[in-house]
Coordinates of C-alpha atoms in Angstrom, one line a residue:
M4 CA 5.5 127.0 76.2
N5 CA 2.6 127.0 73.7
D6 CA 4.2 125.9 70.3
S7 CA 2.0 128.3 68.3
T8 CA 2.5 131.4 70.7
W9 CA 5.6 133.6 70.0
V10 CA 7.0 137.0 70.6
L11 CA 9.2 138.3 67.8
D12 CA 11.2 141.2 69.2
G13 CA 13.2 143.9 67.6
G14 CA 12.6 143.2 63.9
R15 CA 11.7 145.4 61.0
V16 CA 8.0 144.5 60.5
I17 CA 7.0 144.9 56.9
D18 CA 3.4 144.3 56.1
P19 CA 2.4 145.9 52.7
A20 CA -1.2 145.0 53.1
N21 CA -1.5 147.3 56.0
G22 CA 1.2 149.9 55.1
V23 CA 3.5 148.8 58.0
D24 CA 7.2 149.2 57.7
R25 CA 8.9 149.9 61.1
I26 CA 10.7 148.4 64.0
A27 CA 8.3 146.6 66.1
R28 CA 7.3 143.6 68.3
L29 CA 5.0 141.1 66.7
V30 CA 3.1 138.7 68.8
L31 CA 1.6 135.5 67.6
H32 CA -1.0 133.7 69.8
E33 CA -2.6 130.3 69.2
G34 CA -1.8 130.2 65.5
K35 CA -3.1 133.8 64.8
I36 CA -1.5 137.3 64.6
H37 CA -2.2 138.7 68.1
S38 CA -0.8 142.2 68.1
I39 CA 2.0 144.6 67.2
D40 CA 3.9 146.4 69.9
T41 CA 2.2 144.7 72.9
P42 CA 3.6 146.0 76.2
D43 CA 5.6 143.5 78.3
G44 CA 2.7 143.2 80.9
D45 CA 0.2 142.1 78.3
L46 CA 2.3 139.4 76.6
P47 CA 1.0 135.8 76.7
P48 CA 2.9 134.1 79.6
E49 CA 3.4 130.9 77.6
A50 CA 5.0 132.7 74.6
G51 CA 8.3 131.6 73.2
R52 CA 10.7 134.5 72.2
L53 CA 12.7 135.1 69.1
D54 CA 15.1 138.0 69.0
V55 CA 15.0 139.2 65.4
T56 CA 17.0 142.4 65.8
G57 CA 18.4 143.4 62.5
K58 CA 16.1 141.2 60.6
I59 CA 13.0 141.6 58.6
V60 CA 9.6 140.1 59.8
A61 CA 7.2 139.6 56.9
P62 CA 4.1 137.7 56.0
G63 CA 4.9 134.3 54.8
L64 CA 5.6 134.0 51.1
V65 CA 2.9 132.6 48.7
D66 CA 3.9 130.9 45.5
L67 CA 1.4 130.8 42.6
A68 CA 2.8 127.8 40.7
T69 CA 4.9 125.1 42.4
E70 CA 5.4 121.7 40.8
L71 CA 5.5 119.1 43.6
R72 CA 5.4 116.1 41.2
E73 CA 3.8 113.7 43.6
P74 CA 2.1 111.4 43.0
G75 CA 3.7 109.9 39.9
S76 CA 7.1 111.5 39.4
E77 CA 8.6 111.2 42.9
E78 CA 12.2 111.0 41.3
D79 CA 11.8 114.7 40.6
E80 CA 10.2 115.9 43.8
T81 CA 7.8 114.7 46.6
I82 CA 5.3 116.8 48.6
Q83 CA 7.7 116.2 51.6
T84 CA 10.9 117.5 49.9
G85 CA 9.0 120.3 48.1
S86 CA 7.5 121.4 51.4
D87 CA 10.9 121.3 53.1
A88 CA 12.4 123.4 50.3
A89 CA 9.4 125.9 50.4
L90 CA 9.9 126.4 54.2
A91 CA 13.6 127.0 53.8
G92 CA 12.8 129.6 51.2
G93 CA 10.3 131.4 53.4
Y94 CA 7.1 130.1 51.8
T95 CA 4.2 129.3 54.0
T96 CA 1.7 128.6 51.2
V97 CA 2.2 127.1 47.7
L98 CA -0.2 126.5 45.0
C99 CA 0.5 123.0 43.6
C100 CA 0.4 122.6 39.8
S101 CA -1.7 119.9 38.3
S102 CA 1.4 118.0 36.7
T103 CA 0.9 114.8 38.8
K104 CA 0.2 111.2 37.8
P105 CA -2.7 110.7 37.8
L106 CA -3.4 114.3 36.7
M107 CA -5.5 116.4 39.1
D108 CA -8.6 116.3 36.8
S109 CA -10.7 114.4 39.3
A110 CA -12.0 115.0 42.8
A111 CA -10.1 112.0 44.1
S112 CA -6.7 113.2 42.7
V113 CA -7.2 116.7 44.3
Q114 CA -8.1 115.1 47.6
L115 CA -5.1 112.8 47.5
V116 CA -2.7 115.7 47.3
R117 CA -4.4 117.5 50.0
Q118 CA -4.3 114.4 52.3
I119 CA -0.5 113.9 51.7
A120 CA 0.1 117.6 52.4
Q121 CA -1.9 117.5 55.6
R122 CA -0.1 114.3 56.8
I123 CA 3.2 116.0 56.3
D124 CA 2.1 119.1 58.0
G125 CA 4.6 121.4 56.5
V126 CA 3.8 124.3 54.1
R127 CA 0.3 124.9 53.2
V128 CA -0.4 123.1 49.9
L129 CA -3.4 124.3 47.8
P130 CA -3.9 122.2 44.6
I131 CA -4.5 123.8 41.3
A132 CA -6.7 121.4 39.3
C133 CA -6.6 120.8 35.6
L134 CA -8.6 123.2 33.4
S135 CA -9.1 120.6 30.7
K136 CA -9.7 116.9 30.9
G137 CA -6.3 115.1 30.8
R138 CA -4.7 118.5 30.2
Q139 CA -5.5 117.9 26.5
G140 CA -7.1 121.3 25.8
E141 CA -10.1 119.7 24.3
Q142 CA -12.8 119.3 26.9
M143 CA -13.3 121.4 30.0
A144 CA -12.7 119.5 33.2
E145 CA -15.5 119.1 35.8
L146 CA -14.7 122.4 37.4
G147 CA -17.6 122.4 39.9
I148 CA -16.7 119.0 41.2
L149 CA -13.0 120.0 41.4
A150 CA -13.9 123.1 43.2
A151 CA -16.0 121.2 45.7
A152 CA -13.0 118.8 46.3
G153 CA -10.8 121.7 47.4
A154 CA -9.1 123.1 44.2
A155 CA -7.9 126.6 44.7
G156 CA -8.0 127.4 41.0
F157 CA -7.6 125.9 37.6
S158 CA -4.8 125.6 35.1
D159 CA -3.1 123.2 32.7
T160 CA 0.3 124.6 33.7
P161 CA 3.0 123.9 32.8
R162 CA 1.1 123.4 29.6
P163 CA -0.5 126.5 27.9
M164 CA -4.2 126.5 27.0
P165 CA -4.4 126.5 23.2
N166 CA -8.2 126.2 23.0
D167 CA -9.6 129.8 22.8
A168 CA -13.2 128.7 23.1
L169 CA -12.5 126.4 26.1
L170 CA -10.7 129.2 27.9
K171 CA -13.6 131.6 27.3
R172 CA -16.2 129.2 28.6
A173 CA -14.1 128.4 31.6
L174 CA -13.6 132.1 32.5
D175 CA -17.4 132.5 32.3
Y176 CA -18.1 129.4 34.3
C177 CA -15.5 130.1 37.0
R178 CA -17.3 133.3 38.0
M179 CA -19.8 131.1 39.8
F180 CA -17.1 129.8 42.1
D181 CA -15.0 133.0 42.3
L182 CA -11.9 130.9 41.6
P183 CA -9.0 132.1 39.4
I184 CA -7.7 130.5 36.1
F185 CA -3.9 130.6 35.6
D186 CA -2.7 130.5 32.1
R187 CA 1.0 130.0 31.0
P188 CA 0.9 132.0 27.9
E189 CA 2.5 130.3 24.8
V190 CA 1.3 129.3 21.3
P191 CA 2.4 125.7 21.1
E192 CA 2.7 125.7 17.3
L193 CA 5.2 128.5 17.5
A194 CA 7.2 127.1 20.4
D195 CA 7.3 123.5 19.4
G196 CA 10.8 122.1 19.8
G197 CA 12.3 125.3 21.1
V198 CA 15.2 125.2 23.4
M199 CA 16.1 128.7 24.2
H200 CA 15.3 132.3 23.4
D201 CA 14.9 132.9 19.7
G202 CA 17.7 135.5 19.1
R203 CA 21.3 136.0 18.0
I204 CA 22.7 133.8 20.6
G205 CA 20.5 130.8 19.8
L206 CA 21.4 131.3 16.1
V207 CA 25.1 131.2 16.8
L208 CA 24.7 128.1 19.0
G209 CA 22.6 126.4 16.5
L210 CA 19.7 125.8 18.9
K211 CA 16.1 126.1 17.9
G212 CA 14.4 129.2 19.4
L213 CA 11.4 130.0 21.5
P214 CA 10.2 133.2 19.7
T215 CA 8.7 136.0 21.7
E216 CA 5.8 136.0 19.4
A217 CA 4.7 132.6 20.9
E218 CA 4.2 134.4 24.2
D219 CA 3.0 137.8 22.9
L220 CA 0.1 136.2 20.9
A221 CA -1.0 134.1 23.8
V222 CA -1.1 137.1 26.1
A223 CA -3.0 139.2 23.5
R224 CA -5.7 136.4 23.4
D225 CA -5.7 136.1 27.3
V226 CA -6.2 139.8 28.0
R227 CA -8.9 140.1 25.4
L228 CA -10.8 137.1 26.9
A229 CA -10.4 138.6 30.4
E230 CA -12.0 141.8 29.2
A231 CA -14.9 140.0 27.4
T232 CA -15.7 137.7 30.3
K233 CA -14.7 139.7 33.4
G234 CA -13.3 136.4 34.8
R235 CA -10.4 136.0 37.2
L236 CA -7.5 135.3 34.9
H237 CA -3.8 135.3 35.9
V238 CA -1.3 135.4 33.1
G239 CA 2.2 134.1 33.9
P240 CA 4.9 133.8 34.1
V241 CA 5.7 136.3 31.3
S242 CA 9.0 137.0 29.9
T243 CA 8.7 139.4 26.9
M244 CA 8.6 143.2 26.4
G245 CA 5.5 142.6 24.1
A246 CA 3.6 140.8 26.9
I247 CA 4.5 143.6 29.3
D248 CA 3.2 146.3 26.9
M249 CA -0.1 144.6 26.4
I250 CA -0.7 143.8 30.1
G251 CA 0.2 147.5 30.9
R252 CA -2.2 148.9 28.2
V253 CA -5.2 146.7 29.3
K254 CA -4.6 147.6 33.0
S255 CA -4.6 151.3 32.1
R256 CA -8.2 150.8 30.8
G257 CA -9.3 149.3 34.1
I258 CA -9.5 145.7 32.9
H259 CA -8.8 143.2 35.9
I260 CA -5.9 141.0 35.0
S261 CA -2.8 139.9 36.9
A262 CA 0.6 138.8 35.8
S263 CA 3.7 137.4 37.3
V264 CA 7.4 136.7 36.5
C265 CA 10.0 134.2 37.5
P266 CA 13.3 135.3 39.2
H267 CA 15.4 133.6 36.5
N268 CA 13.9 136.1 34.0
L269 CA 15.0 139.0 36.2
F270 CA 18.5 137.8 36.6
G271 CA 20.1 136.3 33.6
S272 CA 20.1 136.6 29.8
D273 CA 20.4 134.0 27.0
E274 CA 24.1 134.7 27.0
L275 CA 24.3 132.1 29.9
L276 CA 23.3 129.4 27.4
R277 CA 26.7 129.7 25.6
S278 CA 27.9 127.4 28.3
Y279 CA 25.4 124.6 27.0
D280 CA 24.7 123.9 30.7
S281 CA 21.1 122.5 31.1
R282 CA 20.7 124.3 34.4
Y283 CA 20.0 127.4 32.4
K284 CA 17.3 125.6 30.4
V285 CA 14.3 127.0 32.2
H286 CA 10.8 128.1 31.2
P287 CA 10.1 130.7 30.3
P288 CA 13.5 130.9 28.7
M289 CA 16.1 133.4 29.7
R290 CA 15.6 136.2 27.1
S291 CA 18.0 139.0 25.9
P292 CA 19.1 141.7 28.2
S293 CA 16.6 144.2 26.9
H294 CA 13.7 141.9 27.9
V295 CA 15.4 141.5 31.4
E296 CA 15.5 145.2 31.8
A297 CA 11.9 145.7 30.7
L298 CA 10.7 143.0 33.2
R299 CA 12.5 144.5 36.1
N300 CA 11.0 147.9 35.4
A301 CA 7.5 146.3 35.0
V302 CA 7.8 144.8 38.4
A303 CA 8.8 148.2 39.9
E304 CA 6.0 150.0 38.1
G305 CA 3.3 147.5 39.1
V306 CA 2.5 146.2 35.6
I307 CA 3.7 142.8 36.9
D308 CA 1.9 142.0 40.1
A309 CA 3.7 139.1 41.5
I310 CA 6.9 137.0 41.5
E311 CA 6.5 133.3 41.3
S312 CA 9.3 130.9 42.0
G313 CA 9.2 128.9 38.7
H314 CA 9.9 125.8 40.7
M315 CA 9.9 122.9 38.1
P316 CA 12.0 120.2 39.7
R317 CA 13.5 117.5 37.4
A318 CA 15.7 114.6 38.5
Q319 CA 19.4 115.0 37.9
E320 CA 19.6 112.1 35.5
K321 CA 17.1 114.0 33.3
K322 CA 18.9 117.3 33.5
A323 CA 22.2 115.7 32.8
N324 CA 21.2 115.1 29.2
D325 CA 22.4 117.2 26.2
L326 CA 20.9 120.6 26.3
D327 CA 18.5 120.0 23.4
L328 CA 17.3 116.8 25.0
A329 CA 17.2 117.8 28.6
P330 CA 13.8 118.9 30.0
F331 CA 13.0 122.4 31.0
G332 CA 13.1 123.0 34.8
A333 CA 15.0 124.0 37.9
S334 CA 14.8 124.1 41.7
A335 CA 13.8 127.6 42.8
L336 CA 11.9 127.7 46.1
E337 CA 15.0 128.0 48.2
T338 CA 16.6 130.8 46.2
T339 CA 13.7 133.0 45.0
L340 CA 13.6 135.5 47.9
A341 CA 17.4 135.8 48.1
A342 CA 17.7 136.3 44.2
I343 CA 15.1 139.0 44.4
A344 CA 16.9 140.6 47.2
T345 CA 20.0 140.5 45.2
D346 CA 18.9 141.5 41.7
L347 CA 16.2 143.9 42.6
V348 CA 16.5 145.2 46.2
E349 CA 20.3 145.6 46.3
T350 CA 20.3 147.3 43.0
K351 CA 17.6 149.8 44.3
I352 CA 15.0 148.7 41.7
L353 CA 12.6 147.7 44.5
G354 CA 12.4 148.6 48.2
W355 CA 11.9 145.7 50.6
S356 CA 8.2 146.6 51.0
R357 CA 7.5 146.2 47.3
A358 CA 9.6 143.0 47.2
I359 CA 7.5 141.5 50.0
E360 CA 4.3 142.7 48.2
C361 CA 5.3 140.8 45.1
L362 CA 6.3 137.6 46.9
S363 CA 3.5 137.5 49.5
T364 CA 0.7 140.0 49.6
S365 CA -0.1 140.1 45.8
P366 CA 0.1 136.3 45.3
A367 CA -2.3 135.7 48.2
K368 CA -4.7 138.4 46.7
I369 CA -4.4 136.9 43.2
A370 CA -5.1 133.3 44.4
G371 CA -7.8 134.5 46.9
V372 CA -6.3 132.6 49.8
D373 CA -5.6 133.5 53.4
G374 CA -2.1 134.9 53.7
G375 CA 0.1 137.8 52.7
S376 CA -0.8 139.9 55.7
L377 CA 0.1 140.5 59.4
S378 CA -3.4 141.8 60.2
V379 CA -4.6 141.1 63.7
G380 CA -6.5 137.8 63.6
A381 CA -4.9 136.5 60.4
N382 CA -3.2 133.3 60.3
A383 CA 0.3 133.5 61.9
D384 CA 2.2 132.7 58.7
V385 CA 5.4 134.6 59.1
T386 CA 8.9 134.7 57.4
V387 CA 11.9 136.2 59.1
I388 CA 14.7 137.4 56.8
D389 CA 18.3 138.4 57.5
P390 CA 18.9 141.0 54.8
N391 CA 22.6 141.1 55.4
Q392 CA 23.5 137.4 55.4
A393 CA 25.2 136.7 52.1
W394 CA 25.5 133.1 51.1
S395 CA 26.8 131.0 48.2
V396 CA 24.3 128.8 46.4
E397 CA 25.2 125.1 46.3
A398 CA 22.4 123.1 44.8
K399 CA 23.8 119.9 46.4
Q400 CA 22.7 121.4 49.8
F401 CA 19.1 121.9 48.6
R402 CA 16.3 120.3 50.5
S403 CA 14.6 119.8 47.1
R404 CA 15.3 116.6 45.2
C405 CA 16.2 118.8 42.2
Q406 CA 19.7 119.9 42.3
S407 CA 19.6 121.9 39.1
S408 CA 19.4 125.7 39.6
P409 CA 20.5 128.6 37.4
M410 CA 21.5 130.3 40.7
T411 CA 24.2 127.7 41.5
G412 CA 27.5 129.4 42.2
R413 CA 26.0 132.8 42.8
T414 CA 26.5 134.8 46.0
L415 CA 23.0 136.0 47.2
A416 CA 22.5 138.9 49.5
A417 CA 19.8 137.8 52.0
R418 CA 18.6 134.5 53.6
V419 CA 15.5 133.3 55.4
T420 CA 16.2 132.4 59.1
H421 CA 12.8 131.4 60.4
T422 CA 9.5 130.3 58.9
L423 CA 6.4 129.9 61.0
V424 CA 3.1 128.4 59.7
G425 CA 0.1 128.9 61.8
G426 CA 2.4 130.1 64.6
R427 CA 4.5 127.0 64.7
L428 CA 8.1 127.2 63.9
K429 CA 8.6 125.0 60.8
F430 CA 12.0 126.1 59.8
E431 CA 15.0 127.6 61.6
L432 CA 18.3 128.1 59.9
N433 CA 21.1 126.4 61.7
P434 CA 23.8 129.2 62.2
A435 CA 26.6 126.5 62.3
A436 CA 25.4 125.1 58.9
A437 CA 24.8 128.4 57.3
N438 CA 26.8 128.8 54.0
T439 CA 27.8 132.4 54.5
A440 CA 29.9 134.0 51.8
S441 CA 33.2 135.5 52.9

């Protein structure tokens, strides 16, 4: 049997890029999408078979901002453990943030991450290089050299970009390479020292807030610069009604800008922080219920283009600190798809096709990378989902080194059963080990 040639029989094939949503047979051959609904007599003789009856067959998920932490902070995550977590969550491609040590502001550091990922041979890892030297927001990094080294885009994420002039120059400059810039919108001076959403709950708990204005003002700056430069700018993740309103208005005027949201901002509100549990200390912070409702509607209406995991792994000894001292962060790669299925699909806010579009097709388009499609000839990056397999989240069972998750204890409504990268089966859920909710 050829390990990159498969026949996936009987599944519901969902491919938003091509408008496909029907029961079909998908054939993968030599690492590429070969065909849909091939007759028995025309199947490759060396193909392996997967019976996916009752399951969804979709293009592999693509994440726009994954922190892998290696090199330099391997106590939080490694490329190996991050890759394993991504595959278990249905991801076939992740864009890796520049929060490494050394930072990815040199060709050597970008190439190192690529080399480690190639050696591991798991999920596809595409480095996002620093936008500014040392992520200090003062001097633009050597973007041309970083692009030549294999950077898929530029960002100082998880830090915001406070320097308006630098961002404008970078947007102009990056048009030469046709590479995107990703900005995490926040005004540092307004957010400094904040622990949670700046609202009534934070006031009651005596915790310093992260005001919505810190995000809203940064988004206003971002969309205006995107309009002025016509550069490829992605804003996200966003978490406020004000940000949604501005993004929606500029899109209605035909300005090209994209935005994303994290699953934790579509699930829980700041009420969860009453527990003082640091697993709910995430960034962007959990906002009030009115923001959660607005974000859900924005995803459904297309104002928000993509859903990113928000995977910011931090070691348990760091998260075990008091809430005001613990770092922001959580493990999210293994729960994102299931959380979206539970919070948006099961509640009829999204259909499965729109959910797959937000998790796969749109992120691939935003990043300008191969993926997000089951077109004939495309890379055979495929995710198989059981939409009816409920399971209870136990962070101790994660493949990620980070065992802090706001989803811990929840029963989620769907689960990834198989992940194939380049036609090779990289993850298969062990039925005996599946933690299925009763």
